[in-house]
Amino acid sequence: MHPSNAPTNGLEALEASNTYVTKVGGENAGKLRMNAASAIDRYERGKRQIIAFSAIRSVDTRYSSLSDPMVIGIEGGETKPGFNTTSHLIAIAQLLRKADRSSIAQAEGIAKKIGVFLRQLLEAEINADAEMQNREILLSELNGCIASFIDGEDQPRSLLNKIRRMHDQQAVSQSGVDWIMHSDDEYVSITGIGERLSQELYVQYFQARSLPVAGLHIEHAYQSIYRNLDREKDTSAVINHMKSLLQRRISTVLGTNAIGVTGGYLPVLGNERGYSDKTGALLADAASVEYPDTVYIVEKEFPLMSADPKRIPEARTVQRMTHFLARELFGDRRGARGGALHPTALDMLSRKKISIVVMNPEKEPAVANTTLVQDFVAEPNGVEIITSKKIPFALQISDSALVDNPEFEADMIRWFHGRNTPIQHIATSEGTASFTFHEGNYSEELQRDLLAHLHNTYGIAGADCVKHQDQVALIYCLGNNMNRPGQAAKAATALDFAGVDIHFISQGLNESVMTFLVSSKDADQAVQMLHDIFITLDEESYIRLQNQFREQVLAAIASSHKK
């Protein structure tokens, strides 16, 4: 599409494209009826479709009793409602790594719980599907599919029987968040079983809804891929190989006017949380080779908005966003942890200039309820998004030894990174350096080691040279192009009105993000006031009030000069 005719919002991008790649994750993966309705609507409008499904899960409390207590630790130490299939698969992998009789028996029990959950959810979905014919036949087929993957006593390749065959020649290893069961002749991702099962379940369900559908099925290549990783450790070559396989399979499936369905797991890409995002991005990359109009759809409850609508009712849709701003919003380390898309997946899509549409699949797409992420020349528009995130702690190091020492900041980055406490932001002044941190904790041990390092390396001594703050949060003010005078002053005014003390300020030359460190107890009121002044209050009203204030201040200054 010529740049002058390029879409300027999500609706225009969806209408202009005939090829959709969609990653269906989280709670949505278990909504079979919703996903069928969406696929049917797009099929009837002539859209080519590739859909990647994550493992089925639910937050419905009717399934909470099935959840195993072991997953509480896997899910961050919180008891969450419903049932998460992937968390239970990880629990199985952790138990199998112990390889003792008690752990294996516990793993068998968890596998059976997964089977019970999936059958109950599928039965509820299908019985509620008014369009479904022959429910009993379909449920029997789906139950058989679950048995073959998860808990079939008479299915040699089921997870249950793989667990029972655990022995010295079969082991479980971890690569990031991916858990691999391997023997002399086979590698199986325990983590990815849920996604592979989703592929098979959705192929059968879509067929029952009279949709032309085909699984992408590149699992035949997984064994050679895993073995290549063991030998070469060259992930880029493996990813390119998978892209080539997907490209050929997508061409075949879409060439027959079918809907391509796959799971959200691929080897190599499955080693980080958010791996299904990366799978979706690779699918979009592969599809775009033959179908350059490909759009990648991210399904969320809300489009990208000026603030969290659950906290700020006045939040508005951000209709258009550059890939650069999206990186600042989605990034987990230095970014605002927006969470709509894994940063690595965003980079994959950005490099291929693939447009992204963020939308709620249960709502008819419109300008007001979709966000388009694409590269464009953004006009100065000030702050468009306000958000916050809690961080573990902030730190200031102060001493004259820092003056004219170019190595200090690089040394601190290396030192903290080596202790799994990566630095997030740095601000300097004469003789001081302030840091915020993405993760980790400021413990007595860390302080003792830091003071020793500072003394031994730089001659810095005394506890007063190091000051730390915990219970803090970063406030983010973001925009596609904030190159408009007064944005920092406006933000400082808002925080002043909210009675919030600013501990730390950071803004780069990119003019897309400002950050403010505040006490975590003040974060909500800071976000609210910033949103009120930047977004809710129209620019004309703010300028009028600002001019009135300016005139009053200048008049008071002039009056004081006369005295």
PDB file of C-alpha atoms in Angstrom, residues 353-524:
ATOM      1  CA  LYS A 353       7.084  -3.710   8.943  1.00  0.00           C
ATOM      2  CA  ILE A 354       4.024  -5.814   9.771  1.00  0.00           C
ATOM      3  CA  SER A 355       1.142  -3.777  11.141  1.00  0.00           C
ATOM      4  CA  ILE A 356      -0.401  -4.832  14.450  1.00  0.00           C
ATOM      5  CA  VAL A 357      -4.026  -4.328  15.485  1.00  0.00           C
ATOM      6  CA  VAL A 358      -4.949  -4.597  19.169  1.00  0.00           C
ATOM      7  CA  MET A 359      -8.653  -5.263  19.709  1.00  0.00           C
ATOM      8  CA  ASN A 360     -11.327  -7.134  21.633  1.00  0.00           C
ATOM      9  CA  PRO A 361     -12.518 -10.018  19.407  1.00  0.00           C
ATOM     10  CA  GLU A 362     -15.966  -9.922  21.023  1.00  0.00           C
ATOM     11  CA  LYS A 363     -16.636  -6.408  19.724  1.00  0.00           C
ATOM     12  CA  GLU A 364     -17.265  -5.275  16.165  1.00  0.00           C
ATOM     13  CA  PRO A 365     -14.075  -3.464  15.069  1.00  0.00           C
ATOM     14  CA  ALA A 366     -14.369   0.327  14.971  1.00  0.00           C
ATOM     15  CA  VAL A 367     -12.032   3.293  15.035  1.00  0.00           C
ATOM     16  CA  ALA A 368     -12.792   3.857  18.718  1.00  0.00           C
ATOM     17  CA  ASN A 369     -12.079   0.296  19.912  1.00  0.00           C
ATOM     18  CA  THR A 370      -8.954  -0.704  17.970  1.00  0.00           C
ATOM     19  CA  THR A 371      -5.328   0.394  18.100  1.00  0.00           C
ATOM     20  CA  LEU A 372      -3.023   0.264  15.087  1.00  0.00           C
ATOM     21  CA  VAL A 373       0.694  -0.214  15.738  1.00  0.00           C
ATOM     22  CA  GLN A 374       2.756   0.682  12.673  1.00  0.00           C
ATOM     23  CA  ASP A 375       5.599   2.977  11.688  1.00  0.00           C
ATOM     24  CA  PHE A 376       4.542   6.457  10.623  1.00  0.00           C
ATOM     25  CA  VAL A 377       5.777  10.035  10.941  1.00  0.00           C
ATOM     26  CA  ALA A 378       4.092  11.212  14.120  1.00  0.00           C
ATOM     27  CA  GLU A 379       3.166  14.853  14.495  1.00  0.00           C
ATOM     28  CA  PRO A 380       3.919  16.489  17.866  1.00  0.00           C
ATOM     29  CA  ASN A 381       1.006  15.525  20.075  1.00  0.00           C
ATOM     30  CA  GLY A 382       2.359  15.612  23.613  1.00  0.00           C
ATOM     31  CA  VAL A 383       1.633  12.953  26.219  1.00  0.00           C
ATOM     32  CA  GLU A 384      -0.917  10.317  25.140  1.00  0.00           C
ATOM     33  CA  ILE A 385      -0.512   7.521  27.714  1.00  0.00           C
ATOM     34  CA  ILE A 386      -0.104   7.529  31.497  1.00  0.00           C
ATOM     35  CA  THR A 387       0.822   4.340  33.338  1.00  0.00           C
ATOM     36  CA  SER A 388       2.864   3.106  36.291  1.00  0.00           C
ATOM     37  CA  LYS A 389       4.711   0.061  37.556  1.00  0.00           C
ATOM     38  CA  LYS A 390       6.125  -0.864  40.934  1.00  0.00           C
ATOM     39  CA  ILE A 391       9.861  -1.480  41.146  1.00  0.00           C
ATOM     40  CA  PRO A 392      11.900  -3.166  43.906  1.00  0.00           C
ATOM     41  CA  PHE A 393      14.027  -0.219  44.984  1.00  0.00           C
ATOM     42  CA  ALA A 394      16.038   2.849  43.961  1.00  0.00           C
ATOM     43  CA  LEU A 395      19.584   3.709  44.954  1.00  0.00           C
ATOM     44  CA  GLN A 396      21.862   6.758  45.136  1.00  0.00           C
ATOM     45  CA  ILE A 397      25.649   6.566  45.412  1.00  0.00           C
ATOM     46  CA  SER A 398      27.371   9.813  46.337  1.00  0.00           C
ATOM     47  CA  ASP A 399      31.066  10.597  46.653  1.00  0.00           C
ATOM     48  CA  SER A 400      33.674  12.880  45.115  1.00  0.00           C
ATOM     49  CA  ALA A 401      35.393   9.758  43.744  1.00  0.00           C
ATOM     50  CA  LEU A 402      32.670   9.630  41.059  1.00  0.00           C
ATOM     51  CA  VAL A 403      33.787  12.946  39.570  1.00  0.00           C
ATOM     52  CA  ASP A 404      35.645  12.478  36.251  1.00  0.00           C
ATOM     53  CA  ASN A 405      35.401   8.703  36.529  1.00  0.00           C
ATOM     54  CA  PRO A 406      34.024   7.442  33.195  1.00  0.00           C
ATOM     55  CA  GLU A 407      34.210   3.805  34.270  1.00  0.00           C
ATOM     56  CA  PHE A 408      31.949   4.039  37.294  1.00  0.00           C
ATOM     57  CA  GLU A 409      28.541   3.670  35.635  1.00  0.00           C
ATOM     58  CA  ALA A 410      29.686   0.799  33.401  1.00  0.00           C
ATOM     59  CA  ASP A 411      31.159  -0.924  36.445  1.00  0.00           C
ATOM     60  CA  MET A 412      27.895  -0.554  38.370  1.00  0.00           C
ATOM     61  CA  ILE A 413      25.915  -2.015  35.473  1.00  0.00           C
ATOM     62  CA  ARG A 414      28.201  -5.056  35.394  1.00  0.00           C
ATOM     63  CA  TRP A 415      28.271  -5.419  39.186  1.00  0.00           C
ATOM     64  CA  PHE A 416      24.506  -5.374  39.691  1.00  0.00           C
ATOM     65  CA  HIS A 417      23.822  -7.495  36.602  1.00  0.00           C
ATOM     66  CA  GLY A 418      26.133 -10.156  38.014  1.00  0.00           C
ATOM     67  CA  ARG A 419      23.881 -10.281  41.072  1.00  0.00           C
ATOM     68  CA  ASN A 420      20.663 -10.681  39.071  1.00  0.00           C
ATOM     69  CA  THR A 421      19.681  -7.111  39.927  1.00  0.00           C
ATOM     70  CA  PRO A 422      19.799  -5.292  36.575  1.00  0.00           C
ATOM     71  CA  ILE A 423      19.826  -1.498  36.557  1.00  0.00           C
ATOM     72  CA  GLN A 424      16.825   0.060  34.845  1.00  0.00           C
ATOM     73  CA  HIS A 425      17.450   3.827  34.807  1.00  0.00           C
ATOM     74  CA  ILE A 426      20.489   5.980  35.579  1.00  0.00           C
ATOM     75  CA  ALA A 427      20.583   9.687  36.473  1.00  0.00           C
ATOM     76  CA  THR A 428      23.824  11.487  37.317  1.00  0.00           C
ATOM     77  CA  SER A 429      24.967  14.751  38.788  1.00  0.00           C
ATOM     78  CA  GLU A 430      28.332  16.000  40.054  1.00  0.00           C
ATOM     79  CA  GLY A 431      29.503  13.286  42.388  1.00  0.00           C
ATOM     80  CA  THR A 432      26.250  11.284  42.486  1.00  0.00           C
ATOM     81  CA  ALA A 433      24.657   8.493  40.503  1.00  0.00           C
ATOM     82  CA  SER A 434      21.040   7.388  41.005  1.00  0.00           C
ATOM     83  CA  PHE A 435      19.679   4.047  39.811  1.00  0.00           C
ATOM     84  CA  THR A 436      16.344   2.295  39.574  1.00  0.00           C
ATOM     85  CA  PHE A 437      16.084  -1.480  39.268  1.00  0.00           C
ATOM     86  CA  HIS A 438      13.890  -3.827  37.268  1.00  0.00           C
ATOM     87  CA  GLU A 439      14.096  -6.757  39.684  1.00  0.00           C
ATOM     88  CA  GLY A 440      15.916  -8.010  42.735  1.00  0.00           C
ATOM     89  CA  ASN A 441      15.822  -6.842  46.347  1.00  0.00           C
ATOM     90  CA  TYR A 442      17.974  -4.567  48.429  1.00  0.00           C
ATOM     91  CA  SER A 443      19.091  -6.935  51.178  1.00  0.00           C
ATOM     92  CA  GLU A 444      21.620  -6.589  53.958  1.00  0.00           C
ATOM     93  CA  GLU A 445      23.876  -8.928  52.023  1.00  0.00           C
ATOM     94  CA  LEU A 446      23.667  -6.791  48.873  1.00  0.00           C
ATOM     95  CA  GLN A 447      24.429  -3.633  50.863  1.00  0.00           C
ATOM     96  CA  ARG A 448      27.413  -5.257  52.577  1.00  0.00           C
ATOM     97  CA  ASP A 449      28.832  -6.488  49.259  1.00  0.00           C
ATOM     98  CA  LEU A 450      28.220  -3.131  47.559  1.00  0.00           C
ATOM     99  CA  LEU A 451      29.933  -1.147  50.311  1.00  0.00           C
ATOM    100  CA  ALA A 452      32.896  -3.525  50.168  1.00  0.00           C
ATOM    101  CA  HIS A 453      33.126  -3.168  46.376  1.00  0.00           C
ATOM    102  CA  LEU A 454      32.923   0.633  46.520  1.00  0.00           C
ATOM    103  CA  HIS A 455      35.606   0.774  49.207  1.00  0.00           C
ATOM    104  CA  ASN A 456      37.990  -1.675  47.537  1.00  0.00           C
ATOM    105  CA  THR A 457      37.587  -0.279  44.016  1.00  0.00           C
ATOM    106  CA  TYR A 458      37.087   3.466  44.511  1.00  0.00           C
ATOM    107  CA  GLY A 459      38.041   4.160  48.107  1.00  0.00           C
ATOM    108  CA  ILE A 460      34.458   5.145  48.879  1.00  0.00           C
ATOM    109  CA  ALA A 461      33.706   4.478  52.524  1.00  0.00           C
ATOM    110  CA  GLY A 462      30.811   5.055  54.890  1.00  0.00           C
ATOM    111  CA  ALA A 463      27.183   3.982  54.904  1.00  0.00           C
ATOM    112  CA  ASP A 464      26.073   7.550  54.123  1.00  0.00           C
ATOM    113  CA  CYS A 465      27.534   7.289  50.622  1.00  0.00           C
ATOM    114  CA  VAL A 466      24.790   4.808  49.694  1.00  0.00           C
ATOM    115  CA  LYS A 467      21.127   5.624  50.179  1.00  0.00           C
ATOM    116  CA  HIS A 468      18.265   3.431  49.045  1.00  0.00           C
ATOM    117  CA  GLN A 469      14.495   3.746  48.807  1.00  0.00           C
ATOM    118  CA  ASP A 470      12.006   0.918  48.615  1.00  0.00           C
ATOM    119  CA  GLN A 471       8.204   0.972  48.195  1.00  0.00           C
ATOM    120  CA  VAL A 472       8.630   3.020  45.037  1.00  0.00           C
ATOM    121  CA  ALA A 473       6.965   3.152  41.612  1.00  0.00           C
ATOM    122  CA  LEU A 474       7.797   4.567  38.196  1.00  0.00           C
ATOM    123  CA  ILE A 475       5.226   6.775  36.504  1.00  0.00           C
ATOM    124  CA  TYR A 476       5.411   6.790  32.707  1.00  0.00           C
ATOM    125  CA  CYS A 477       4.213   9.604  30.474  1.00  0.00           C
ATOM    126  CA  LEU A 478       4.385   8.387  26.868  1.00  0.00           C
ATOM    127  CA  GLY A 479       3.508   9.706  23.437  1.00  0.00           C
ATOM    128  CA  ASN A 480       4.247   9.045  19.776  1.00  0.00           C
ATOM    129  CA  ASN A 481       5.916  12.462  19.559  1.00  0.00           C
ATOM    130  CA  MET A 482       5.999  14.614  22.691  1.00  0.00           C
ATOM    131  CA  ASN A 483       8.033  17.353  20.994  1.00  0.00           C
ATOM    132  CA  ARG A 484       5.713  20.051  22.239  1.00  0.00           C
ATOM    133  CA  PRO A 485       6.825  22.749  24.703  1.00  0.00           C
ATOM    134  CA  GLY A 486       5.667  22.466  28.278  1.00  0.00           C
ATOM    135  CA  GLN A 487       5.160  18.712  28.579  1.00  0.00           C
ATOM    136  CA  ALA A 488       7.598  18.277  31.474  1.00  0.00           C
ATOM    137  CA  ALA A 489       6.226  21.395  33.179  1.00  0.00           C
ATOM    138  CA  LYS A 490       2.687  20.091  32.756  1.00  0.00           C
ATOM    139  CA  ALA A 491       3.641  16.752  34.292  1.00  0.00           C
ATOM    140  CA  ALA A 492       5.393  18.410  37.220  1.00  0.00           C
ATOM    141  CA  THR A 493       2.352  20.626  37.765  1.00  0.00           C
ATOM    142  CA  ALA A 494       0.053  17.603  37.804  1.00  0.00           C
ATOM    143  CA  LEU A 495       2.227  15.823  40.371  1.00  0.00           C
ATOM    144  CA  ASP A 496       2.336  19.002  42.442  1.00  0.00           C
ATOM    145  CA  PHE A 497      -1.488  19.259  42.349  1.00  0.00           C
ATOM    146  CA  ALA A 498      -1.659  15.621  43.468  1.00  0.00           C
ATOM    147  CA  GLY A 499       0.709  16.293  46.352  1.00  0.00           C
ATOM    148  CA  VAL A 500       3.209  13.749  45.056  1.00  0.00           C
ATOM    149  CA  ASP A 501       6.926  14.172  45.719  1.00  0.00           C
ATOM    150  CA  ILE A 502       9.191  13.394  42.757  1.00  0.00           C
ATOM    151  CA  HIS A 503      12.279  11.369  43.713  1.00  0.00           C
ATOM    152  CA  PHE A 504      13.784  10.922  40.245  1.00  0.00           C
ATOM    153  CA  ILE A 505      13.153  12.250  36.725  1.00  0.00           C
ATOM    154  CA  SER A 506      14.322  10.745  33.432  1.00  0.00           C
ATOM    155  CA  GLN A 507      13.704  11.764  29.817  1.00  0.00           C
ATOM    156  CA  GLY A 508      15.723  10.805  26.764  1.00  0.00           C
ATOM    157  CA  LEU A 509      16.255  12.573  23.473  1.00  0.00           C
ATOM    158  CA  ASN A 510      13.618  10.393  21.821  1.00  0.00           C
ATOM    159  CA  GLU A 511      10.783  12.638  23.110  1.00  0.00           C
ATOM    160  CA  SER A 512       8.520   9.645  23.556  1.00  0.00           C
ATOM    161  CA  VAL A 513       8.765   8.897  27.271  1.00  0.00           C
ATOM    162  CA  MET A 514       9.227  10.694  30.590  1.00  0.00           C
ATOM    163  CA  THR A 515       9.562   8.762  33.848  1.00  0.00           C
ATOM    164  CA  PHE A 516       9.079   9.932  37.415  1.00  0.00           C
ATOM    165  CA  LEU A 517      10.021   7.938  40.501  1.00  0.00           C
ATOM    166  CA  VAL A 518       7.502   8.355  43.334  1.00  0.00           C
ATOM    167  CA  SER A 519       6.477   6.517  46.480  1.00  0.00           C
ATOM    168  CA  SER A 520       4.329   3.525  45.570  1.00  0.00           C
ATOM    169  CA  LYS A 521       1.561   4.751  47.888  1.00  0.00           C
ATOM    170  CA  ASP A 522       1.263   7.858  45.680  1.00  0.00           C
ATOM    171  CA  ALA A 523       1.245   6.043  42.316  1.00  0.00           C
ATOM    172  CA  ASP A 524      -2.530   5.821  41.814  1.00  0.00           C
TER     173      ASP A 524
END
